[in-house]
C-alpha atoms as a PDB file:
ATOM      1  CA  UNK A   1       0.000   0.000   0.000  1.00  0.00           C
ATOM      2  CA  UNK A   2       1.209   3.456  -0.807  1.00  0.00           C
ATOM      3  CA  UNK A   3       0.459   6.642   1.090  1.00  0.00           C
ATOM      4  CA  UNK A   4       1.038   8.423   4.351  1.00  0.00           C
ATOM      5  CA  UNK A   5       1.095   6.386   7.551  1.00  0.00           C
ATOM      6  CA  UNK A   6      -2.440   7.586   8.273  1.00  0.00           C
ATOM      7  CA  UNK A   7      -3.668   6.703   4.792  1.00  0.00           C
ATOM      8  CA  UNK A   8      -2.160   3.205   4.888  1.00  0.00           C
ATOM      9  CA  UNK A   9      -3.619   2.601   8.365  1.00  0.00           C
ATOM     10  CA  UNK A  10      -7.059   3.680   7.109  1.00  0.00           C
ATOM     11  CA  UNK A  11      -6.775   1.313   4.127  1.00  0.00           C
ATOM     12  CA  UNK A  12      -5.849  -1.585   6.409  1.00  0.00           C
ATOM     13  CA  UNK A  13      -8.757  -0.834   8.753  1.00  0.00           C
ATOM     14  CA  UNK A  14     -11.199  -0.723   5.805  1.00  0.00           C
ATOM     15  CA  UNK A  15      -9.770  -4.009   4.531  1.00  0.00           C
ATOM     16  CA  UNK A  16     -10.272  -5.527   7.981  1.00  0.00           C
ATOM     17  CA  UNK A  17     -13.869  -4.328   8.009  1.00  0.00           C
ATOM     18  CA  UNK A  18     -14.465  -6.159   4.726  1.00  0.00           C
ATOM     19  CA  UNK A  19     -12.541  -9.428   5.185  1.00  0.00           C
ATOM     20  CA  UNK A  20     -11.913  -9.592   8.938  1.00  0.00           C
ATOM     21  CA  UNK A  21      -8.259 -10.620   8.683  1.00  0.00           C
ATOM     22  CA  UNK A  22      -6.262 -11.423  11.817  1.00  0.00           C
ATOM     23  CA  UNK A  23      -2.776 -11.270  10.272  1.00  0.00           C
ATOM     24  CA  UNK A  24      -1.003  -9.304   7.576  1.00  0.00           C
ATOM     25  CA  UNK A  25       1.955 -10.712   5.692  1.00  0.00           C
ATOM     26  CA  UNK A  26       4.202  -8.070   4.223  1.00  0.00           C
ATOM     27  CA  UNK A  27       6.039  -8.597   0.967  1.00  0.00           C
ATOM     28  CA  UNK A  28       7.726  -5.309   0.276  1.00  0.00           C
ATOM     29  CA  UNK A  29       9.366  -4.048  -2.873  1.00  0.00           C
ATOM     30  CA  UNK A  30      10.779  -0.561  -2.602  1.00  0.00           C
ATOM     31  CA  UNK A  31      11.918  -0.435  -6.224  1.00  0.00           C
ATOM     32  CA  UNK A  32      15.474   0.769  -5.725  1.00  0.00           C
ATOM     33  CA  UNK A  33      14.821   3.019  -2.724  1.00  0.00           C
ATOM     34  CA  UNK A  34      18.021   3.586  -0.731  1.00  0.00           C
ATOM     35  CA  UNK A  35      18.424   1.232   2.263  1.00  0.00           C
ATOM     36  CA  UNK A  36      18.027   4.042   4.800  1.00  0.00           C
ATOM     37  CA  UNK A  37      14.636   4.984   3.369  1.00  0.00           C
ATOM     38  CA  UNK A  38      13.579   1.324   3.400  1.00  0.00           C
ATOM     39  CA  UNK A  39      14.479   1.117   7.115  1.00  0.00           C
ATOM     40  CA  UNK A  40      12.486   4.296   7.800  1.00  0.00           C
ATOM     41  CA  UNK A  41       9.495   2.791   6.037  1.00  0.00           C
ATOM     42  CA  UNK A  42       9.653  -0.466   7.997  1.00  0.00           C
ATOM     43  CA  UNK A  43      10.060   1.429  11.274  1.00  0.00           C
ATOM     44  CA  UNK A  44       7.064   3.631  10.397  1.00  0.00           C
ATOM     45  CA  UNK A  45       5.023   0.479   9.891  1.00  0.00           C
ATOM     46  CA  UNK A  46       5.888  -0.706  13.397  1.00  0.00           C
ATOM     47  CA  UNK A  47       5.725   2.661  15.186  1.00  0.00           C
ATOM     48  CA  UNK A  48       2.765   4.336  13.511  1.00  0.00           C
ATOM     49  CA  UNK A  49       0.722   2.136  11.230  1.00  0.00           C
ATOM     50  CA  UNK A  50       0.412  -1.127  13.173  1.00  0.00           C
ATOM     51  CA  UNK A  51      -0.551   0.564  16.483  1.00  0.00           C
ATOM     52  CA  UNK A  52      -3.141   2.737  14.700  1.00  0.00           C
ATOM     53  CA  UNK A  53      -4.676  -0.291  12.988  1.00  0.00           C
ATOM     54  CA  UNK A  54      -4.739  -2.307  16.206  1.00  0.00           C
ATOM     55  CA  UNK A  55      -6.408   0.548  18.085  1.00  0.00           C
ATOM     56  CA  UNK A  56      -9.038   1.018  15.374  1.00  0.00           C
ATOM     57  CA  UNK A  57      -9.826  -2.683  15.168  1.00  0.00           C
ATOM     58  CA  UNK A  58      -9.942  -3.205  18.946  1.00  0.00           C
ATOM     59  CA  UNK A  59     -10.312   0.127  20.771  1.00  0.00           C
ATOM     60  CA  UNK A  60     -10.053  -1.629  24.149  1.00  0.00           C
ATOM     61  CA  UNK A  61      -6.536  -2.898  23.354  1.00  0.00           C
ATOM     62  CA  UNK A  62      -3.731  -1.045  25.070  1.00  0.00           C
ATOM     63  CA  UNK A  63      -0.388  -0.693  23.319  1.00  0.00           C
ATOM     64  CA  UNK A  64       2.730  -1.340  25.407  1.00  0.00           C
ATOM     65  CA  UNK A  65       4.526   1.801  26.545  1.00  0.00           C
END
């Protein structure tokens, strides 16, 4: 998925609403992006996107500090 962290999180939440997935497998292809930018992208997934999706899917879930 392409977009801002917020946009990708919204897409994943909408997908969950439709198919009710419980796991996401990531196969990433950054098409020649420099390694540092790839790392930033993966870190953004873990720091911003995944917690936002988890919170939207289960608002009672608390993320670890």
